[in-house]
mmCIF file of C-alpha atoms and ligand atoms in Angstrom:
data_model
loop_
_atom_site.group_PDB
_atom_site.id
_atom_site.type_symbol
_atom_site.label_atom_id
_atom_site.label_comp_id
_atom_site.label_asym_id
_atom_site.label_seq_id
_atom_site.Cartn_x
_atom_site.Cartn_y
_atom_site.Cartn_z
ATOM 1 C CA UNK T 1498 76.856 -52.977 -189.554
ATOM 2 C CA UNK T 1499 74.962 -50.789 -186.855
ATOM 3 C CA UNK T 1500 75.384 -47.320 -187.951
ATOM 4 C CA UNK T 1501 77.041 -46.378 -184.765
ATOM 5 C CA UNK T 1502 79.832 -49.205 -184.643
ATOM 6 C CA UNK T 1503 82.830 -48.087 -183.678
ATOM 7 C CA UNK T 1504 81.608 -44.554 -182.782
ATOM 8 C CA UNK T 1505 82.354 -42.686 -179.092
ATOM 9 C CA UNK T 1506 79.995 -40.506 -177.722
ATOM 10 C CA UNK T 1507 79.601 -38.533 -174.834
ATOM 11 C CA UNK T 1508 75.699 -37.853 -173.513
ATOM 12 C CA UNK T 1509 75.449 -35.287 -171.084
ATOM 13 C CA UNK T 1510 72.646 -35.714 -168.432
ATOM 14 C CA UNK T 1511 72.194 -39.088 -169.297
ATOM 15 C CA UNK T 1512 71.017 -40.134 -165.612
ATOM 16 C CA UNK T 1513 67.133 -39.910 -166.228
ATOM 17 C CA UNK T 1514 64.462 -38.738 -168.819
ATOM 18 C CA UNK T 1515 65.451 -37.612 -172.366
ATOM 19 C CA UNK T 1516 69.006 -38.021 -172.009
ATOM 20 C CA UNK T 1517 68.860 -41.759 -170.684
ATOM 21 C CA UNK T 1518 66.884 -42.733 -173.443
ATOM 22 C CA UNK T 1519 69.211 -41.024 -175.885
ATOM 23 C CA UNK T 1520 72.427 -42.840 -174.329
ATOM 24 C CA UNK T 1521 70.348 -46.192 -175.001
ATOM 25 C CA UNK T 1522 69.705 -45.555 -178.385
ATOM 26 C CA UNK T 1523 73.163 -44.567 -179.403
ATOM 27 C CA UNK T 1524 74.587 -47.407 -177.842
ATOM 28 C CA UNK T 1525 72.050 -49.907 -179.408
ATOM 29 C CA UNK T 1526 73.007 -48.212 -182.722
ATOM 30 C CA UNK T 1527 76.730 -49.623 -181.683
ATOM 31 C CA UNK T 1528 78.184 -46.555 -180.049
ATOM 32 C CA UNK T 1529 79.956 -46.368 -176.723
ATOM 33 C CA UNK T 1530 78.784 -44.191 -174.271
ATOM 34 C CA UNK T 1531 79.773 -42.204 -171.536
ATOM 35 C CA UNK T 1532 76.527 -41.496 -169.389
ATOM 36 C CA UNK T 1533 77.134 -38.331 -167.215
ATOM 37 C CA UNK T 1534 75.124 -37.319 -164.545
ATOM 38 C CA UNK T 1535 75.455 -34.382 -162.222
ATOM 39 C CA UNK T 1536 73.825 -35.966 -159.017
ATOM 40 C CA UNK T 1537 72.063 -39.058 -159.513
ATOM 41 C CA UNK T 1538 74.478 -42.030 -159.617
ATOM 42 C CA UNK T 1539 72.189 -44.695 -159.226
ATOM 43 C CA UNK T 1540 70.044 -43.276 -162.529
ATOM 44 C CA UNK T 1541 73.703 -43.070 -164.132
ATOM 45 C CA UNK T 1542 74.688 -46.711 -163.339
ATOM 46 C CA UNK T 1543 71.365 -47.888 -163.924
ATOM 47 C CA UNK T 1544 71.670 -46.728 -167.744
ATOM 48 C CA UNK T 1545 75.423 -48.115 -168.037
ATOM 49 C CA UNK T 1546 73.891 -51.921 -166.649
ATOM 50 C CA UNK T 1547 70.628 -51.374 -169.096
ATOM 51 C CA UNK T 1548 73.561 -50.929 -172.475
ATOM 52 C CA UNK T 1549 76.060 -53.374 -170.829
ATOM 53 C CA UNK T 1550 72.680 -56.072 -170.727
ATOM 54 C CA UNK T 1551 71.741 -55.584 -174.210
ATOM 55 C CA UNK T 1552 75.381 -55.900 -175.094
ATOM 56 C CA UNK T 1553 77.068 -52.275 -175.659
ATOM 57 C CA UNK T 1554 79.432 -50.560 -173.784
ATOM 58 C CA UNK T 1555 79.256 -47.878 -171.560
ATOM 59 C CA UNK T 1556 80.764 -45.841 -168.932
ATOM 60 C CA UNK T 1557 79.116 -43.436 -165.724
ATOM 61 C CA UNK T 1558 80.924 -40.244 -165.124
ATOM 62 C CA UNK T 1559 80.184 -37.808 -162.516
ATOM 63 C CA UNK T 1560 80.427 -34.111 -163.949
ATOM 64 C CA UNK T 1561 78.817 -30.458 -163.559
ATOM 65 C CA UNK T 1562 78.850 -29.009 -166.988
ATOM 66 C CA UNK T 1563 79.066 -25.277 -165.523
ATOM 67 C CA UNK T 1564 82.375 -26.399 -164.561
ATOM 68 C CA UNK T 1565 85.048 -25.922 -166.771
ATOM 69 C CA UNK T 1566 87.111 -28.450 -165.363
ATOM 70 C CA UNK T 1567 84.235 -31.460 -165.190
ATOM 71 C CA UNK T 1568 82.394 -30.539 -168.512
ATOM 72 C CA UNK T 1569 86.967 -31.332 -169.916
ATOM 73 C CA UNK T 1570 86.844 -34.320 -167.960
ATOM 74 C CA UNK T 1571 83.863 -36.039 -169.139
ATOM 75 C CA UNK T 1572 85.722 -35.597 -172.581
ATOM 76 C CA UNK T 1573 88.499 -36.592 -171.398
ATOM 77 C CA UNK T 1574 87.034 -39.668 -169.646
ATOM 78 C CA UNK T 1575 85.839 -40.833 -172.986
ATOM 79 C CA UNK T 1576 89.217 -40.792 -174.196
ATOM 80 C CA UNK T 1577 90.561 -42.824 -171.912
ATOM 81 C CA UNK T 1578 88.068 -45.247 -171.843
ATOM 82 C CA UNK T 1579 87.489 -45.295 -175.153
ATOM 83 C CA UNK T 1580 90.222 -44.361 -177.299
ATOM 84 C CA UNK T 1581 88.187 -41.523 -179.323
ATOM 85 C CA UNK T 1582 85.221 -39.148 -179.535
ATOM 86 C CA UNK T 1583 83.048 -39.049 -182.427
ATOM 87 C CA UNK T 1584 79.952 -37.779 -180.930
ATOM 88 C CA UNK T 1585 78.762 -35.098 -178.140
ATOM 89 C CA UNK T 1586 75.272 -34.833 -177.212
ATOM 90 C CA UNK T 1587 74.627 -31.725 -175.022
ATOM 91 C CA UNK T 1588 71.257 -32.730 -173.611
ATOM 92 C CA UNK T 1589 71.761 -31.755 -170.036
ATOM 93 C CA UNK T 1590 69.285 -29.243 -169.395
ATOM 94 C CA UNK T 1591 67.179 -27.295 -166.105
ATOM 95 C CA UNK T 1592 63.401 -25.848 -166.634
ATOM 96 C CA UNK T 1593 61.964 -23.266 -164.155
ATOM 97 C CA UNK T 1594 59.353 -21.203 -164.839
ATOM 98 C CA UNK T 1595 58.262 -18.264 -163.914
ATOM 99 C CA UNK T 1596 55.930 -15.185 -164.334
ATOM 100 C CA UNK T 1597 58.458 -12.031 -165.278
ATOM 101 C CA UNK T 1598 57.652 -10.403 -161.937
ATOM 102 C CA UNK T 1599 58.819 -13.337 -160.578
ATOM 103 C CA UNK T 1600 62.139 -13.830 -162.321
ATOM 104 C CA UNK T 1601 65.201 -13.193 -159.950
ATOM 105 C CA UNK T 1602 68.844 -13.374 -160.861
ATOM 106 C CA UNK T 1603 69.520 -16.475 -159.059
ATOM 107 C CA UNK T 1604 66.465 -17.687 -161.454
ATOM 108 C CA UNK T 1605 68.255 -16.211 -164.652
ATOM 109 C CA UNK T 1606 71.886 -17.478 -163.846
ATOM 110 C CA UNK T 1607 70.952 -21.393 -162.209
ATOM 111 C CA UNK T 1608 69.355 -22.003 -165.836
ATOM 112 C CA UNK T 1609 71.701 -19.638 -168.169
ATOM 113 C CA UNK T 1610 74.836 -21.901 -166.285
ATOM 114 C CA UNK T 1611 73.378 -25.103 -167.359
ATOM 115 C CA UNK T 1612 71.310 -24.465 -170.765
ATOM 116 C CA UNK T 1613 74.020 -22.125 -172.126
ATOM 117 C CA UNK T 1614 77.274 -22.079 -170.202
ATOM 118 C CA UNK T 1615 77.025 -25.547 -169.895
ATOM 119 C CA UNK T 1616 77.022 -26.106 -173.678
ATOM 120 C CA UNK T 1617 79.556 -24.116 -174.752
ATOM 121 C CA UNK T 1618 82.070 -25.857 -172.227
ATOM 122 C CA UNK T 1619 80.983 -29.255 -173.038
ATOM 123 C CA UNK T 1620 81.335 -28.207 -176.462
ATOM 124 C CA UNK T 1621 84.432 -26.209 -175.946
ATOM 125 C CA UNK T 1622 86.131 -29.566 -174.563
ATOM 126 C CA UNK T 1623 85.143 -31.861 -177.651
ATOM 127 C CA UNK T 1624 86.081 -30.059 -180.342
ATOM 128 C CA UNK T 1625 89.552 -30.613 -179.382
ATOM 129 C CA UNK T 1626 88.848 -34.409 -179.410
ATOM 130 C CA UNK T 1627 86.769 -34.706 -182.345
ATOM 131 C CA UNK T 1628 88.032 -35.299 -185.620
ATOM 132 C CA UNK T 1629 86.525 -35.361 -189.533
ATOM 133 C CA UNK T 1630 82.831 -37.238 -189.073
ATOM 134 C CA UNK T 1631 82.373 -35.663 -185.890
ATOM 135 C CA UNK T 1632 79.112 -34.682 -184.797
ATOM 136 C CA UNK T 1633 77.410 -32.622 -181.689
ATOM 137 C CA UNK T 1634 73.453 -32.299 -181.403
ATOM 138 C CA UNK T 1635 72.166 -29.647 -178.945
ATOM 139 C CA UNK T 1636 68.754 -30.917 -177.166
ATOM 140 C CA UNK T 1637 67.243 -27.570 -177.290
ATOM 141 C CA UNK T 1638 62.978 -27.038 -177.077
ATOM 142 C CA UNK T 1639 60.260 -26.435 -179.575
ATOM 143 C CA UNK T 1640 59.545 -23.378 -176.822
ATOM 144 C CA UNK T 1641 61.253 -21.245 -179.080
ATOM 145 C CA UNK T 1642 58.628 -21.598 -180.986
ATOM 146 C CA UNK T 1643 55.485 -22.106 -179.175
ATOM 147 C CA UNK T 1644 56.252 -18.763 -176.847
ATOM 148 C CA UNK T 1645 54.858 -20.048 -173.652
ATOM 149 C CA UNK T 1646 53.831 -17.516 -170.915
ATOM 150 C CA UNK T 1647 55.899 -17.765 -167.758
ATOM 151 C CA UNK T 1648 58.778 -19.118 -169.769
ATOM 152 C CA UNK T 1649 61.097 -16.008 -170.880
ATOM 153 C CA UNK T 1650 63.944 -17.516 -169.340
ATOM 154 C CA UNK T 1651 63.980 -20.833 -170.327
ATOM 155 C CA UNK T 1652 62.927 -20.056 -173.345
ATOM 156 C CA UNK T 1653 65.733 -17.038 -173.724
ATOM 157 C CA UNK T 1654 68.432 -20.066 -173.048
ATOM 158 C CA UNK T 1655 66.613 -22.378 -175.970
ATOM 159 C CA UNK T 1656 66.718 -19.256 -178.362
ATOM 160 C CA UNK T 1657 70.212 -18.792 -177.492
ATOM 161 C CA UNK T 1658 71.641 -22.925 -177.848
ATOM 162 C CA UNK T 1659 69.822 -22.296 -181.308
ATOM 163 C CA UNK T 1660 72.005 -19.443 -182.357
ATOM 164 C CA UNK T 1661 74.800 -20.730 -180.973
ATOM 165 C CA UNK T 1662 74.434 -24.088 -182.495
ATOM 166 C CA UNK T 1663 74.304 -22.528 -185.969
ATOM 167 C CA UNK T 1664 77.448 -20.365 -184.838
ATOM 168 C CA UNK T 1665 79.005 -23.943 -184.739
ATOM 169 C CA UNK T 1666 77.661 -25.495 -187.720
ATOM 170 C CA UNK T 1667 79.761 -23.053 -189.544
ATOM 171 C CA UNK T 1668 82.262 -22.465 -187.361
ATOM 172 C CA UNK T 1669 83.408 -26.586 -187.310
ATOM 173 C CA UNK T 1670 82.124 -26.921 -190.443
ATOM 174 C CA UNK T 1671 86.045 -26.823 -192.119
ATOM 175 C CA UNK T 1672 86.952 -29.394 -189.772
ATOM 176 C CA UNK T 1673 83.879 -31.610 -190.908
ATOM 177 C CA UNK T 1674 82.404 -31.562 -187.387
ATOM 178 C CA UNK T 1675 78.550 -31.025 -187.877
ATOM 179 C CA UNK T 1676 76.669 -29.430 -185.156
ATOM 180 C CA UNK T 1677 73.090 -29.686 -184.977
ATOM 181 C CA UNK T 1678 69.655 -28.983 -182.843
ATOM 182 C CA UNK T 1679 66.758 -31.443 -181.776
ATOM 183 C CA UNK T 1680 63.917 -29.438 -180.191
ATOM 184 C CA UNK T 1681 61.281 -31.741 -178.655
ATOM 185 C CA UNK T 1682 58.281 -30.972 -177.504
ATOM 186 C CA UNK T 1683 56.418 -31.943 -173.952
ATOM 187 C CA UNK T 1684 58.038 -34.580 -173.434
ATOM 188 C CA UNK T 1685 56.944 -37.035 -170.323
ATOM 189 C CA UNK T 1686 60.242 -37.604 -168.235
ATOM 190 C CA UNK T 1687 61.115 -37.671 -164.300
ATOM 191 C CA UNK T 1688 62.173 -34.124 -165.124
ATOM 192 C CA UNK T 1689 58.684 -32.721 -165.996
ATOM 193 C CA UNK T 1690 57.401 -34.814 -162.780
ATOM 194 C CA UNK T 1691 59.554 -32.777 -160.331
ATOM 195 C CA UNK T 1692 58.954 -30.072 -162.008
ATOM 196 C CA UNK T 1693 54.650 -30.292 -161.446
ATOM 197 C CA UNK T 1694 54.462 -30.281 -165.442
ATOM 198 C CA UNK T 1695 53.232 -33.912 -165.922
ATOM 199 C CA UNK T 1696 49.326 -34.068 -165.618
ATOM 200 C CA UNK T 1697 49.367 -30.358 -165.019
ATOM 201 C CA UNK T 1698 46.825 -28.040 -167.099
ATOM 202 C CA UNK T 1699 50.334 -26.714 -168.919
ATOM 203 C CA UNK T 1700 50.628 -30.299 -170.420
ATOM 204 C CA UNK T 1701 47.009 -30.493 -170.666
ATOM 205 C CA UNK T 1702 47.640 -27.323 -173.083
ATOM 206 C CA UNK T 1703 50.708 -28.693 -175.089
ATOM 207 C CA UNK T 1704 48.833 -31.775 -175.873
ATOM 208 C CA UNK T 1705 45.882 -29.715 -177.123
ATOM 209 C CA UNK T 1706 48.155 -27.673 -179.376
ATOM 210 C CA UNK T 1707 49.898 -31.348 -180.856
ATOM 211 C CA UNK T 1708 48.594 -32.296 -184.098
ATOM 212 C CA UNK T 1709 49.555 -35.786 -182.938
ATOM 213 C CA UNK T 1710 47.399 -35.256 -180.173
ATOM 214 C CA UNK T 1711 49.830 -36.699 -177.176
ATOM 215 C CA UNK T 1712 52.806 -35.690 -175.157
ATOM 216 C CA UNK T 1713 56.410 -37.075 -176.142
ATOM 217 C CA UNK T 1714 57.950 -40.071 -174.976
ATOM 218 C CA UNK T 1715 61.959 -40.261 -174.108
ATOM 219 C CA UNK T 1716 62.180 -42.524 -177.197
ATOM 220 C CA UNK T 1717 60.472 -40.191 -179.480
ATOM 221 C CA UNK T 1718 63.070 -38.188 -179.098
ATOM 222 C CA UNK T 1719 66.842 -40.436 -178.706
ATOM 223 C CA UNK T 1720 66.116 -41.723 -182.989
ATOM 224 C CA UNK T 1721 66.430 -38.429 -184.335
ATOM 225 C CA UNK T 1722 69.249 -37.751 -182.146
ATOM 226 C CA UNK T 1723 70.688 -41.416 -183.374
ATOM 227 C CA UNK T 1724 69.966 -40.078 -186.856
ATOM 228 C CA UNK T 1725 72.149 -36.681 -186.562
ATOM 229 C CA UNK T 1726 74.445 -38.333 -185.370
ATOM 230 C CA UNK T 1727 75.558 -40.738 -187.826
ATOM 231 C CA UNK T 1728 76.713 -40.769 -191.119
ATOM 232 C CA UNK T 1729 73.024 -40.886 -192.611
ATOM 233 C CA UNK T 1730 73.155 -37.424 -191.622
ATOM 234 C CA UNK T 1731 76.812 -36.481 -193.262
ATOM 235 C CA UNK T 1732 75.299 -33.783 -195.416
ATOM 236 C CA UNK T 1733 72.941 -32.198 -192.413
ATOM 237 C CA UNK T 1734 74.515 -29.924 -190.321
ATOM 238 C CA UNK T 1735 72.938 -26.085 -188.723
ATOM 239 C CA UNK T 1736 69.681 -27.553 -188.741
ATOM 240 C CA UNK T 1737 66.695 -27.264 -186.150
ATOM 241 C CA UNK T 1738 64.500 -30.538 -186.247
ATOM 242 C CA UNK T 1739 62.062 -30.228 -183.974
ATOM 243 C CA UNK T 1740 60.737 -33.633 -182.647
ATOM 244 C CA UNK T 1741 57.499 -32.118 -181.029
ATOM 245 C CA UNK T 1742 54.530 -33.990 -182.670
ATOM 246 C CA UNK T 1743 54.160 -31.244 -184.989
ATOM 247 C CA UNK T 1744 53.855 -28.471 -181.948
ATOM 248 C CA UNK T 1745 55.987 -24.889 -183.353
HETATM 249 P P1 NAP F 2079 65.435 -34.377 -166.574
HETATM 250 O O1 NAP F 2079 64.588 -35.606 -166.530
HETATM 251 O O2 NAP F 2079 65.268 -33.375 -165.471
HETATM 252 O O3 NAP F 2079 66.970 -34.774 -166.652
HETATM 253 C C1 NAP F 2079 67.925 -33.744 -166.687
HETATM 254 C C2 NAP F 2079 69.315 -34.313 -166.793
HETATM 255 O O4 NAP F 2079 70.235 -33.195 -166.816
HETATM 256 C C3 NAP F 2079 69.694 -35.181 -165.596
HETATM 257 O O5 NAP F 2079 70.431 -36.278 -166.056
HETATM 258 C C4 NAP F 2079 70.568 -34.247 -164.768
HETATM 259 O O6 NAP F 2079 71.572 -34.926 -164.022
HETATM 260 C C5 NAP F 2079 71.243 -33.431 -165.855
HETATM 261 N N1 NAP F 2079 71.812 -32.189 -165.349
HETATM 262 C C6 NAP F 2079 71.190 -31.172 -164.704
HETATM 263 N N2 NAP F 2079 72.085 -30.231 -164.340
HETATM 264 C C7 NAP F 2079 73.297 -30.674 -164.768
HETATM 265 C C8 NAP F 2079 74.617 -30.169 -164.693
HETATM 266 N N3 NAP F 2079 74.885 -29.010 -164.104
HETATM 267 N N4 NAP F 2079 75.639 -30.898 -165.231
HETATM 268 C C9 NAP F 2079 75.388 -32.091 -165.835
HETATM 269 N N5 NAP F 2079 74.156 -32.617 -165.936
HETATM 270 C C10 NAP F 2079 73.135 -31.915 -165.411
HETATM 271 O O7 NAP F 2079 65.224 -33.568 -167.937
HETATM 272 P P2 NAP F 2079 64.518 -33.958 -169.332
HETATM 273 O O8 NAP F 2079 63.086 -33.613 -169.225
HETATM 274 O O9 NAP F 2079 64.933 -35.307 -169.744
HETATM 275 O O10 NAP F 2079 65.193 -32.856 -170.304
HETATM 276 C C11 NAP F 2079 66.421 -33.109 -170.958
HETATM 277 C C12 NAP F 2079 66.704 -31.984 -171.943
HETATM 278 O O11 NAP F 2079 65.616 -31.866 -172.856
HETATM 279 C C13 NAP F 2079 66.880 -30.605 -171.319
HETATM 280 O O12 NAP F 2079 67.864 -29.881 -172.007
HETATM 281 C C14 NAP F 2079 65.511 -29.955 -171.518
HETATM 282 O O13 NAP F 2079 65.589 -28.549 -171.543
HETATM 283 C C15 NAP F 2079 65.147 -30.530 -172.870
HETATM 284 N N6 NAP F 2079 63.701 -30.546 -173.138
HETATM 285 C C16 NAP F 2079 62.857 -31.251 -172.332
HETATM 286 C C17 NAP F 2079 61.498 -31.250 -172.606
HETATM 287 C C18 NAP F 2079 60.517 -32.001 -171.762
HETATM 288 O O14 NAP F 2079 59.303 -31.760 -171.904
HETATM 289 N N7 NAP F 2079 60.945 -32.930 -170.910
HETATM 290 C C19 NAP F 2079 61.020 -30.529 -173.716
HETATM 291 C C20 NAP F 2079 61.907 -29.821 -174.513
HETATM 292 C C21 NAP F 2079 63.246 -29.846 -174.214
HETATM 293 P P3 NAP F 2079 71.359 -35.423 -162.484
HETATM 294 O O15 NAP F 2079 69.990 -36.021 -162.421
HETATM 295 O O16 NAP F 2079 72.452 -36.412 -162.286
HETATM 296 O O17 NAP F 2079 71.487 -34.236 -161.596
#
């Protein structure tokens, strides 16, 4: 048996990049899926026809996770399409950067909403739904680590999903709900296109500090998240993996 089968889970930003490829893997693993997105349908429906190929089911929904009422309904969407929720990915995720005199409060609050505020609602709504088994991984960044200049924001939302995450661990931990973080590292996705990153000097400079010597893939990252998120990982929970290629 595929050690997803018979497992629900709910991927947020699952349109493009890390998410997408996360989405996949659960649902080759046997899960079904629901793939939000915030704005790109077409990405969205492309990843439900991609599962629905290979065989596994899965479900676009539309929802802003800074908004209380979406981030419930793409919970409750699984529900109702699914019957259950075993699983909640927060991946959905915005990177700016910017030098400190730079940093506005537009800036600060467009990437606290989604990082941070985002979580928590997402999070907020599934722990209603999930039962004994359950499990929620938090795509955070091996930034918190590496300290990159012209990243105190972003980085100040990574350091806070990583307290908050083990806040959760122990806080669902008497319901048996497990709450864990993956922290990638560069990672090559449409995101880090738009955003000038990819074939910029700043990758240039994460792939120099990589003792595997390359920048992440999507998939590099969706196996560990497949991992935490079964029962192989039943006795992991308030842990930071990073899946960076050996960058910290
Ligand atoms: P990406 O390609 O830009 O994709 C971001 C996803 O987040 C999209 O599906 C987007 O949906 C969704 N999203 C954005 N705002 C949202 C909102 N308000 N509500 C719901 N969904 C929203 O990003 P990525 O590079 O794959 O990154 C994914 C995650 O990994 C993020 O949390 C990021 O911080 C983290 N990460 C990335 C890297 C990297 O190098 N790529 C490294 C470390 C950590 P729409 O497209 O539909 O708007």
């Amino acid at each position: 048996m595929s050690k997803l089968e018979g497992k629900v889970a709910v991927v947020t930003g699952a349109s493009k990049g890390i998410g997408a490829a996360i989405a996949k893997a659960l649902a080759r693993d046997g899960a079904a899926v629901v793939v939000n997105y915030a704005s790109s349908k077409a990405g969205a429906d492309a990843v439900v026809e991609a599962i629905t190929a290979a065989g596994g089911r899965a479900i676009a929904v539309q929802g802003d996770v800074t908004k209380a009422a979406q981030a419930h309904g793409l919970i409750e969407a699984a529900v109702t399409a699914f019957g259950r929720l075993d699983v909640l990915v927060n991946n959905s995720g915005i990177y700016e950067f910017a030098a400190i005199e730079e940093v506005t409060e537009e800036h600060y609050r467009r990437i606290f909403d989604v990082n941070v505020l985002g979580v928590l609602l997402a999070t907020q709504a599934a722990a209603k739904q999930l039962g004994e088994g359950g499990s929620i991984v938090n795509i955070s960044s091996a930034v918190t680590d590496v300290e990159t200049p012209t990243t105190a924001v972003y980085t100040g939302t990574k350091g806070a999903l990583n307290a908050i995450s083990g806040v959760l661990a122990n806080e669902l931990a008497p319901r048996r709900i497990r709450v864990n973080v993956v922290s990638p590292g560069f990672v090559v996705t449409e995101g880090t296109h738009t955003a000038g990153i990819a074939g910029s000097e700043m990758e240039a400079g994460f792939v120099a500090q990589t003792p595997l010597g390359r920048s992440g893939q999507p998939d590099d990252i969706a196996g560990v998240v497949a991992f935490l998120a079964s029962d192989d990982a039943r006795w992991v929970t308030g842990e930071v993996i990073n899946a960076s290629g050996g960058i910290r």
